[in-house]
XYZ file of C-alpha atoms in Angstrom:
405
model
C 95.743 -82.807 -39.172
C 94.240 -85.526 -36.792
C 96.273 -83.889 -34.055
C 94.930 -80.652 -34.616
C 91.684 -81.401 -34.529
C 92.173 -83.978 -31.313
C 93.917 -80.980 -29.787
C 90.297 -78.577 -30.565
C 88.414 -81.648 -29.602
C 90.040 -81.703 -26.297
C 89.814 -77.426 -26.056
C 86.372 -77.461 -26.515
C 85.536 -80.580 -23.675
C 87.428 -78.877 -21.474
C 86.294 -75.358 -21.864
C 82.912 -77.291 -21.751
C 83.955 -78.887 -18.283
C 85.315 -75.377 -17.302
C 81.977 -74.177 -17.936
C 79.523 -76.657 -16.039
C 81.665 -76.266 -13.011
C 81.040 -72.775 -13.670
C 77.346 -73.290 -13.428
C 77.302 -75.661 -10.900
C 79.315 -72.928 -8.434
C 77.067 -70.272 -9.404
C 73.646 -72.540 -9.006
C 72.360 -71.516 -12.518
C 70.608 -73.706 -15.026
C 72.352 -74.324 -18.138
C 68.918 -73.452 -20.313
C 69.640 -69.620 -18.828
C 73.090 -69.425 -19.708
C 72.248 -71.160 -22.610
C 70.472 -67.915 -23.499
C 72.634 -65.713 -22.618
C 75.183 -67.391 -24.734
C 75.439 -66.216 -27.945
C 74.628 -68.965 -30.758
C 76.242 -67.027 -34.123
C 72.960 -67.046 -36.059
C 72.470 -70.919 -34.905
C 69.408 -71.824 -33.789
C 68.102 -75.427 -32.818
C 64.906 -76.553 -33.263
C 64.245 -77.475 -29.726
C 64.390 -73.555 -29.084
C 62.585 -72.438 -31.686
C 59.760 -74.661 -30.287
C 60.460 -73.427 -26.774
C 60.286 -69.847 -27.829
C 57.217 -69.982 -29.487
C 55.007 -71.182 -26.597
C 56.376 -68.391 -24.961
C 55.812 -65.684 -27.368
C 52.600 -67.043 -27.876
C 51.785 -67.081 -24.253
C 52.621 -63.149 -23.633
C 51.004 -62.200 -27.222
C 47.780 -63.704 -25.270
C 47.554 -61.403 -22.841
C 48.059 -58.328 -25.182
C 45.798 -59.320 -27.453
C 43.177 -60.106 -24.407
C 43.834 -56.508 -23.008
C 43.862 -54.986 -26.870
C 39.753 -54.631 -26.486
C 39.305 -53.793 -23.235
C 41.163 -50.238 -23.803
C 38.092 -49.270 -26.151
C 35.305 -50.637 -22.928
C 37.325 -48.867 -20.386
C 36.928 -45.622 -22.825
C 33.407 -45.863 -22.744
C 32.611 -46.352 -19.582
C 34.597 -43.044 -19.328
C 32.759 -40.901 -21.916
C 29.366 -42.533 -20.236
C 30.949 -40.986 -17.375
C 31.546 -37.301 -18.796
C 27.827 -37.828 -20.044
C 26.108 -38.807 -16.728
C 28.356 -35.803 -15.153
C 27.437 -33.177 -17.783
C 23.295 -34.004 -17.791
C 22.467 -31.990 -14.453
C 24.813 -28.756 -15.820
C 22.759 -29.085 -19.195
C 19.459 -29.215 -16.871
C 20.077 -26.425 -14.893
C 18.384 -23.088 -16.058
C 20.990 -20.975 -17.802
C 21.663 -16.810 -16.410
C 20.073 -14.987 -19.245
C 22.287 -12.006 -20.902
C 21.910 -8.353 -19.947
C 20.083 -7.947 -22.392
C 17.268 -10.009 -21.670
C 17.131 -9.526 -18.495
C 17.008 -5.707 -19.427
C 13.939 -6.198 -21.741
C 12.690 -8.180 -18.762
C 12.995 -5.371 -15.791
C 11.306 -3.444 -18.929
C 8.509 -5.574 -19.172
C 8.454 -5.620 -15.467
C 8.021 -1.816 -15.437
C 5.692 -1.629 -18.365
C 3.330 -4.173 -16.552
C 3.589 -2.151 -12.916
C 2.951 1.364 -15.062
C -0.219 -0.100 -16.428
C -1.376 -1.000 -13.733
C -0.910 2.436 -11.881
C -3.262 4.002 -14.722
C -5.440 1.504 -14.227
C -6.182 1.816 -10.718
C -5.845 5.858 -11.261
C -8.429 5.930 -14.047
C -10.465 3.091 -12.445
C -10.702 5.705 -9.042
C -11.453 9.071 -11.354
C -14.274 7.607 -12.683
C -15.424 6.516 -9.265
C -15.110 10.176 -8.715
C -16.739 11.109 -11.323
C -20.221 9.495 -11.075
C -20.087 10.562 -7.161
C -19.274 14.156 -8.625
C -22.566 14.123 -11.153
C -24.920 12.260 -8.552
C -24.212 15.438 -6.261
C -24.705 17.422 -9.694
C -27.902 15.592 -10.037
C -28.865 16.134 -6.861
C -28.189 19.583 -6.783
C -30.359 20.094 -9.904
C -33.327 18.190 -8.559
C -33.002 20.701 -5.712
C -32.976 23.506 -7.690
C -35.534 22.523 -9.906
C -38.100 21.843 -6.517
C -37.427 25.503 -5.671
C -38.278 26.395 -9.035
C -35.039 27.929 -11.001
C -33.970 26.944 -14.255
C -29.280 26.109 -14.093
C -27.454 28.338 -17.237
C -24.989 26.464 -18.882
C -21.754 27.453 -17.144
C -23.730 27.616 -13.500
C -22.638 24.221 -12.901
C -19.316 25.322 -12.176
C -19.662 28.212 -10.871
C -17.819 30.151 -13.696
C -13.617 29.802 -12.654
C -12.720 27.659 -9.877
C -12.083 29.668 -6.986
C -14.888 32.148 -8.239
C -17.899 30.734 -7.690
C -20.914 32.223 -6.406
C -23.305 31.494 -3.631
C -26.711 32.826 -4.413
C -27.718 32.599 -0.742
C -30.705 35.198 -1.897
C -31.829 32.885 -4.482
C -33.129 29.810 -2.536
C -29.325 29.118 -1.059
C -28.865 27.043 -4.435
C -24.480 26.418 -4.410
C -25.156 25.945 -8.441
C -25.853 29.786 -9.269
C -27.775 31.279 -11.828
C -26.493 32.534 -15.327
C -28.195 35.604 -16.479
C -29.770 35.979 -19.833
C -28.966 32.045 -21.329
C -31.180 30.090 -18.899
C -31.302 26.676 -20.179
C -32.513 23.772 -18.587
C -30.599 21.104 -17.604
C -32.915 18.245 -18.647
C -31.336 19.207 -22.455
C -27.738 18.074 -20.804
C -26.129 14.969 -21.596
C -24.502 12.778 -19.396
C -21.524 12.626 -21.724
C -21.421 16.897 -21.468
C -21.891 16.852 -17.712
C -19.238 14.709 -17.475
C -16.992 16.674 -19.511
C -17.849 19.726 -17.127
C -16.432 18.055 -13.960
C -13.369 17.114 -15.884
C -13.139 20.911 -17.257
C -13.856 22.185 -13.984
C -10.482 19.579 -12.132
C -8.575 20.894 -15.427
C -9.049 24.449 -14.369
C -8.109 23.506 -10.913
C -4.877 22.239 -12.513
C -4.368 24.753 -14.420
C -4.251 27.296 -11.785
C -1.426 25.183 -10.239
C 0.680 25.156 -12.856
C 0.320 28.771 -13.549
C 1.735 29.607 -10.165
C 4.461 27.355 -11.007
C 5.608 28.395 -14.077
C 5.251 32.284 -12.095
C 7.621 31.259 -9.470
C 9.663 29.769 -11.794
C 10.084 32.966 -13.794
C 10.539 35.207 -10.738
C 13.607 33.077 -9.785
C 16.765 34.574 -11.390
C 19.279 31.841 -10.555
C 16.799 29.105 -12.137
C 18.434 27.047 -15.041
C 16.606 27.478 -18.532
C 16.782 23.530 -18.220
C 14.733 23.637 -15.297
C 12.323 26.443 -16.264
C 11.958 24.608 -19.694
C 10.418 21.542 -17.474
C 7.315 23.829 -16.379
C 6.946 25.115 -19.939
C 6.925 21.557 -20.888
C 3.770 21.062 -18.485
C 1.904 23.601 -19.332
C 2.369 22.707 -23.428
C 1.186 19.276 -22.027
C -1.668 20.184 -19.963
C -3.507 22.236 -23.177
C -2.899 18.795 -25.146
C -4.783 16.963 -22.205
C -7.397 19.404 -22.747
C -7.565 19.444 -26.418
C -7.963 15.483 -25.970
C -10.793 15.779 -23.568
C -12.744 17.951 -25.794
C -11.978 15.150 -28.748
C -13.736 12.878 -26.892
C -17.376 14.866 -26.154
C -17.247 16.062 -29.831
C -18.002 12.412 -30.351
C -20.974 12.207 -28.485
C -21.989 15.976 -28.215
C -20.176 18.363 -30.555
C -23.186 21.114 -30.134
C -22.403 20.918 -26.466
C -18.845 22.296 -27.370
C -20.067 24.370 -30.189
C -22.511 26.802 -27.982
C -19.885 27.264 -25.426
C -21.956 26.063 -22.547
C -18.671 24.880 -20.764
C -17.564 28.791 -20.597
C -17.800 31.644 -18.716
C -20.669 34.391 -20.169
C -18.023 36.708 -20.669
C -15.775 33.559 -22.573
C -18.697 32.710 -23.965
C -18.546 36.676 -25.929
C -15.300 35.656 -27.490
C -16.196 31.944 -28.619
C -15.054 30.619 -31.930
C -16.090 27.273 -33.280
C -16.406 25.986 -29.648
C -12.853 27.914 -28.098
C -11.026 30.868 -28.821
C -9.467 32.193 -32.118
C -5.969 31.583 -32.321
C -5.378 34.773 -33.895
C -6.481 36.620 -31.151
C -4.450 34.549 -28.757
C -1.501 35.975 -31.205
C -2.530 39.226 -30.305
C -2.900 38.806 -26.238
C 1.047 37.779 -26.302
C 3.108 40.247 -28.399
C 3.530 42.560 -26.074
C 5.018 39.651 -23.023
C 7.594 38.264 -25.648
C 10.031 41.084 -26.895
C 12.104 41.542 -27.844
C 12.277 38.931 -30.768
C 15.168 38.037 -33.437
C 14.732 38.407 -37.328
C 14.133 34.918 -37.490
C 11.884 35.023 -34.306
C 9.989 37.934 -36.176
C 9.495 36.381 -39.949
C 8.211 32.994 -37.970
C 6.005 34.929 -35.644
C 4.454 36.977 -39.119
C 4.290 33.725 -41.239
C 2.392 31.927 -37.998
C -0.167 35.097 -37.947
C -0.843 34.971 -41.726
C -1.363 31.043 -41.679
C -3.541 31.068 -39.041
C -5.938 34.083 -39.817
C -6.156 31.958 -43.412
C -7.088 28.815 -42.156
C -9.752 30.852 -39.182
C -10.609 32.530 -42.877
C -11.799 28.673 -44.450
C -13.189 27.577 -41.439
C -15.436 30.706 -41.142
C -16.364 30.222 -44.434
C -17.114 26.465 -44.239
C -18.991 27.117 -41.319
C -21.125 29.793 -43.018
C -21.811 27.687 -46.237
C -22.890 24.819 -43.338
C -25.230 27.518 -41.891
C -26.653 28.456 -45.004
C -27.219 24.352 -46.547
C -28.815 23.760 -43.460
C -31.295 26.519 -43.415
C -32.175 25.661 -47.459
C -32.867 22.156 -45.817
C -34.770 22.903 -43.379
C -36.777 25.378 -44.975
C -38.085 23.706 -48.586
C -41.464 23.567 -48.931
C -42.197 20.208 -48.933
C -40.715 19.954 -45.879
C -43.327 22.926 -44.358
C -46.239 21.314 -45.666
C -45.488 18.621 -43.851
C -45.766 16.070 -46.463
C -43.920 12.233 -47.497
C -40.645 14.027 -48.047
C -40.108 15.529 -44.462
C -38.424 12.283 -43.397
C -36.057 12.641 -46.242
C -34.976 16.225 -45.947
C -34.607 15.762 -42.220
C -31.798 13.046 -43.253
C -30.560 15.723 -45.351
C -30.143 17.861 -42.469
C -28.563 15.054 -40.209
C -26.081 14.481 -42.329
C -25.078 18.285 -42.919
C -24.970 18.388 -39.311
C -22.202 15.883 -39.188
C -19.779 18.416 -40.746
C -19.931 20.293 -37.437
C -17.370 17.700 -35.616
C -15.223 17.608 -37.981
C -15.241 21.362 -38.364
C -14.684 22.202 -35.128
C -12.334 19.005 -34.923
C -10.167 21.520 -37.491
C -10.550 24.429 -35.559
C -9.262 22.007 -32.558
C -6.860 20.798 -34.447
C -5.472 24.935 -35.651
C -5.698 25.603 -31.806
C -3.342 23.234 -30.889
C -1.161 23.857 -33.391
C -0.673 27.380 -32.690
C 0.552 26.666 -29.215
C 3.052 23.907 -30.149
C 4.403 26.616 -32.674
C 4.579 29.226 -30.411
C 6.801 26.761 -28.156
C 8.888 26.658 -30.778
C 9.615 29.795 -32.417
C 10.018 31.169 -28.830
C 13.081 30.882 -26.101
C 12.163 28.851 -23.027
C 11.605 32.382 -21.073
C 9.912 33.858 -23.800
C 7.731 31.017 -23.967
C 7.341 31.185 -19.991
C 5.683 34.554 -20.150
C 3.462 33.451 -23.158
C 2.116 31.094 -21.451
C 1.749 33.293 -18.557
C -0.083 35.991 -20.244
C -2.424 33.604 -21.983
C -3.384 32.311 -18.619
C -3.795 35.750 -17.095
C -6.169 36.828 -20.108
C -8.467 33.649 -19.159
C -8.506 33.880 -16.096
C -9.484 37.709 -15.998
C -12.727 36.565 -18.672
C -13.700 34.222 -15.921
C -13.706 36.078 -12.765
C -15.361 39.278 -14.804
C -18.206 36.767 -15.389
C -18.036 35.767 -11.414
C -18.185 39.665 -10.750
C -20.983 40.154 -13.145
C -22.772 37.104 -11.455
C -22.807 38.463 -8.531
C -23.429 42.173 -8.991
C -26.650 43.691 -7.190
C -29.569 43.513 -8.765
C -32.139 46.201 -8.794
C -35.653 45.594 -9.496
C-alpha cells in the first residue's frame, strides 16, 4: 500500500517536472496554464479572490456605459426634433380644393370689379347724357316750344326727327300731348336715356337672332344662345322699369316713355300680354297637342288676370274720385288735409298694380320660351320685335308728316 502510493507520489512529481519544463520551453506563466487546466469542480480560494477583482473590474465598465445608451438616445431624438422644426415651419401646398375655391374667389373679386368700373362709367354717361338733355330743353324753352313726352327720344332710335322748320330744335315736337318738361323727374329722365340705349340694344339683337334664323346649317344649340339673349334683355328691361316705379310710377303709368302711336295701345304702363298672344300665332305653326292645350291654357290665364287688374284698377279710379270729390273736401274746410291723405295712400296701390301687370308681362314671355321649340321661339321673338318696331316708326312718320295750316 505504501508502495503504491510512493509509486503515485513519484507519477505525479514527475508529470509535475514534465510539466514546468513544459512551460519553461514554451515561455508561458504557470497562472495561464493554470487556467487552462481543468480543476474538476476544485477551486482555491486564492482564485476565487483573483477572479473577483476581475469580474468586478469589467462589470465597471458595463455598468458605466449602461446610462449613457439612454443620453446618447436623446441627443438623437433632440436631433430628429431640431431637423423636423424648419419642415413643420414651412407653409404647407394647400389641396385642389382650396386652391380651387381660391382661383374662385380670385375670379369673383376681378368680376366685381369689372361691374364696378362698368356701372361706375354708365352713370358718368348718364349725367353727361341729361346735362345735354337739359341743355337742349333750356334751348327749346328760349325759342319758346313746349317737349311732348316721348320727344326726348325722338320716338325709335334710328327714327328720330329733325324739326329744322321748328327753330332747328334736335328734341322734336309731339303733337297733341304737349307737356312741359319742368313736370319731369330726374329719376324719369334718367330712365329715358336708359330706354332709349335699351332700344339701341334691342335692335342689335334683333338682327341677330334674324341672321341666326336665316342660317340653315345653324345648330338649335347655337340658335337657342340668341333666344337666350333676347329672353334676357326683356328681363333687363322689366328690372329697369322696377326701379322708376319706385320713385315715379305715374311716369310709367301715362306712357310718356312711348311712342304716340305705343302710347294708343298702353296698358297699365306697357302692352297687354294678351294681345302680344295674338301678334305671334300666326309666326309659330305649326304647334303639337301639347304645344296647343299650353298655348290655350296661357291665353285664358292671362286674359283673367288682365281681367282683375282692369278691375282693380277701375275700383282705384273710382275710390279716388269719391276722395277727392266729398264735400268737405270742396268747401275747403279742416278735413281737406285728411282726405288728401286718403287719396295718397289710394295712390300707392298704383305701383304695386302696375308692379302685377309687370310682373304678368314677364311671365308671359318666359312661358312662351317654354311651351315653344328654340325656332319657334326664334320667330316669336322676331315678330314681337317687328310689331314694335313698326308702332314706333308710324309715330316717326306721323311726326314728320306736312303740316298744312
Amino acid at each position: 500500500m505504501s508502495r503504491i502510493k510512493e509509486n503515485n507520489g513519484a507519477y505525479d512529481l514527475g508529470k509535475l517536472d514534465d510539466q514546468a519544463l513544459f512551460l519553461y520551453l514554451d515561455g508561458q506563466e504557470p497562472s495561464s496554464i493554470q487556467d487552462q487546466r481543468p480543476n474538476n469542480g476544485l477551486v482555491s480560494s486564492g482564485s476565487k479572490k483573483s477572479s473577483q477583482p476581475s469580474i468586478a473590474k469589467t462589470d465597471v465598465p458595463s455598468a458605466a456605459s449602461g446610462p449613457e445608451q439612454p443620453k446618447t438616445a436623446k441627443r438623437e431624438g433632440t436631433r430628429k426634433g431640431t431637423t423636423s422644426s424648419p419642415e413643420q415651419d414651412a407653409p404647407k401646398t394647400p389641396d385642389p380644393k382650396t386652391l380651387r375655391r381660391l382661383a374662385q374667389n380670385r375670379e369673383a373679386a376681378r368680376k366685381s370689379r369689372l361691374r364696378k368700373k362698368a356701372y361706375v362709367q354708365q352713370l358718368e354717361s348718364s349725367r353727361i347724357r341729361l346735362t345735354q338733355l337739359e341743355q337742349e330743353i333750356q334751348r327749346g324753352r328760349s325759342q319758346g316750344f313746349h317737349v311732348g313726352g316721348n320727344a326726348v327720344l325722338g320716338g325709335d332710335q334710328g327714327f328720330q326727327v329733325n324739326m329744322a322748320n321748328r327753330g332747328n330744335s334736335v328734341l322734336g315736337r309731339d303733337q297733341g300731348f304737349q307737356v312741359n318738361m319742368a313736370n319731369i323727374s330726374s329719376d324719369a329722365a334718367v330712365f329715358d336715356v336708359e330706354y332709349a340705349r335699351w332700344l339701341e340694344e334691342h335692335h342689335r339683337l334683333m338682327c341677330e337672332l334674324r341672321n341666326a334664323v336665316l342660317e340653315e346649317h345653324l345648330l338649335e344649340d347655337q340658335l337657342g344662345i340668341y333666344v337666350e339673349n333676347c329672353v334676357t334683355h326683356y328681363d333687363e328691361m322689366i328690372n329697369l322699369k322696377g326701379t322708376i316705379a319706385k320713385s315715379d310710377v305715374f311716369h310709367l303709368i301715362s306712357g310718356l316713355w312711348k311712342s304716340p302711336a305705343e302710347r294708343c295701345f298702353l296698358w297699365i304702363g306697357d302692352f297687354r300680354p294678351s294681345e302680344l298672344l295674338k301678334i305671334i300665332l300666326n309666326h309659330i305653326e305649326p304647334l303639337t297637342e301639347n304645344q296647343l292645350l299650353g298655348m290655350c291654357g296661357l291665353q285664358q290665364s292671362t286674359q283673367e288676370a288682365e281681367d282683375a287688374l282692369s278691375q282693380g284698377l277701375e275700383t282705384l279710379n273710382q275710390s279716388l274720385s269719391d276722395t277727392i270729390i266729398a264735400s268737405d273736401a270742396l268747401l275747403g274746410n279742416e278735413n281737406i288735409m285728411r282726405q288728401m291723405a286718403f287719396a295718397i295712400n289710394k295712390l300707392s296701390t298704383v305701383e304695386a298694380l302696375f308692379r302685377q301687370a309687370d310682373n304678368l308681362r314677364h311671365q308671359t314671355i318666359h312661358q312662351l320660351h317654354h311651351i315653344l321649340t328654340t325656332r319657334q321661339a326664334a320667330r316669336c321673338f322676331l315678330a314681337i320685335g317687328d310689331y314694335f318696331h313698326r308702332l314706333r316708326a308710324l309715330s316717326s312718320l306721323w311726326l314728320a308728316r306736312p303740316r298744312h295750316e
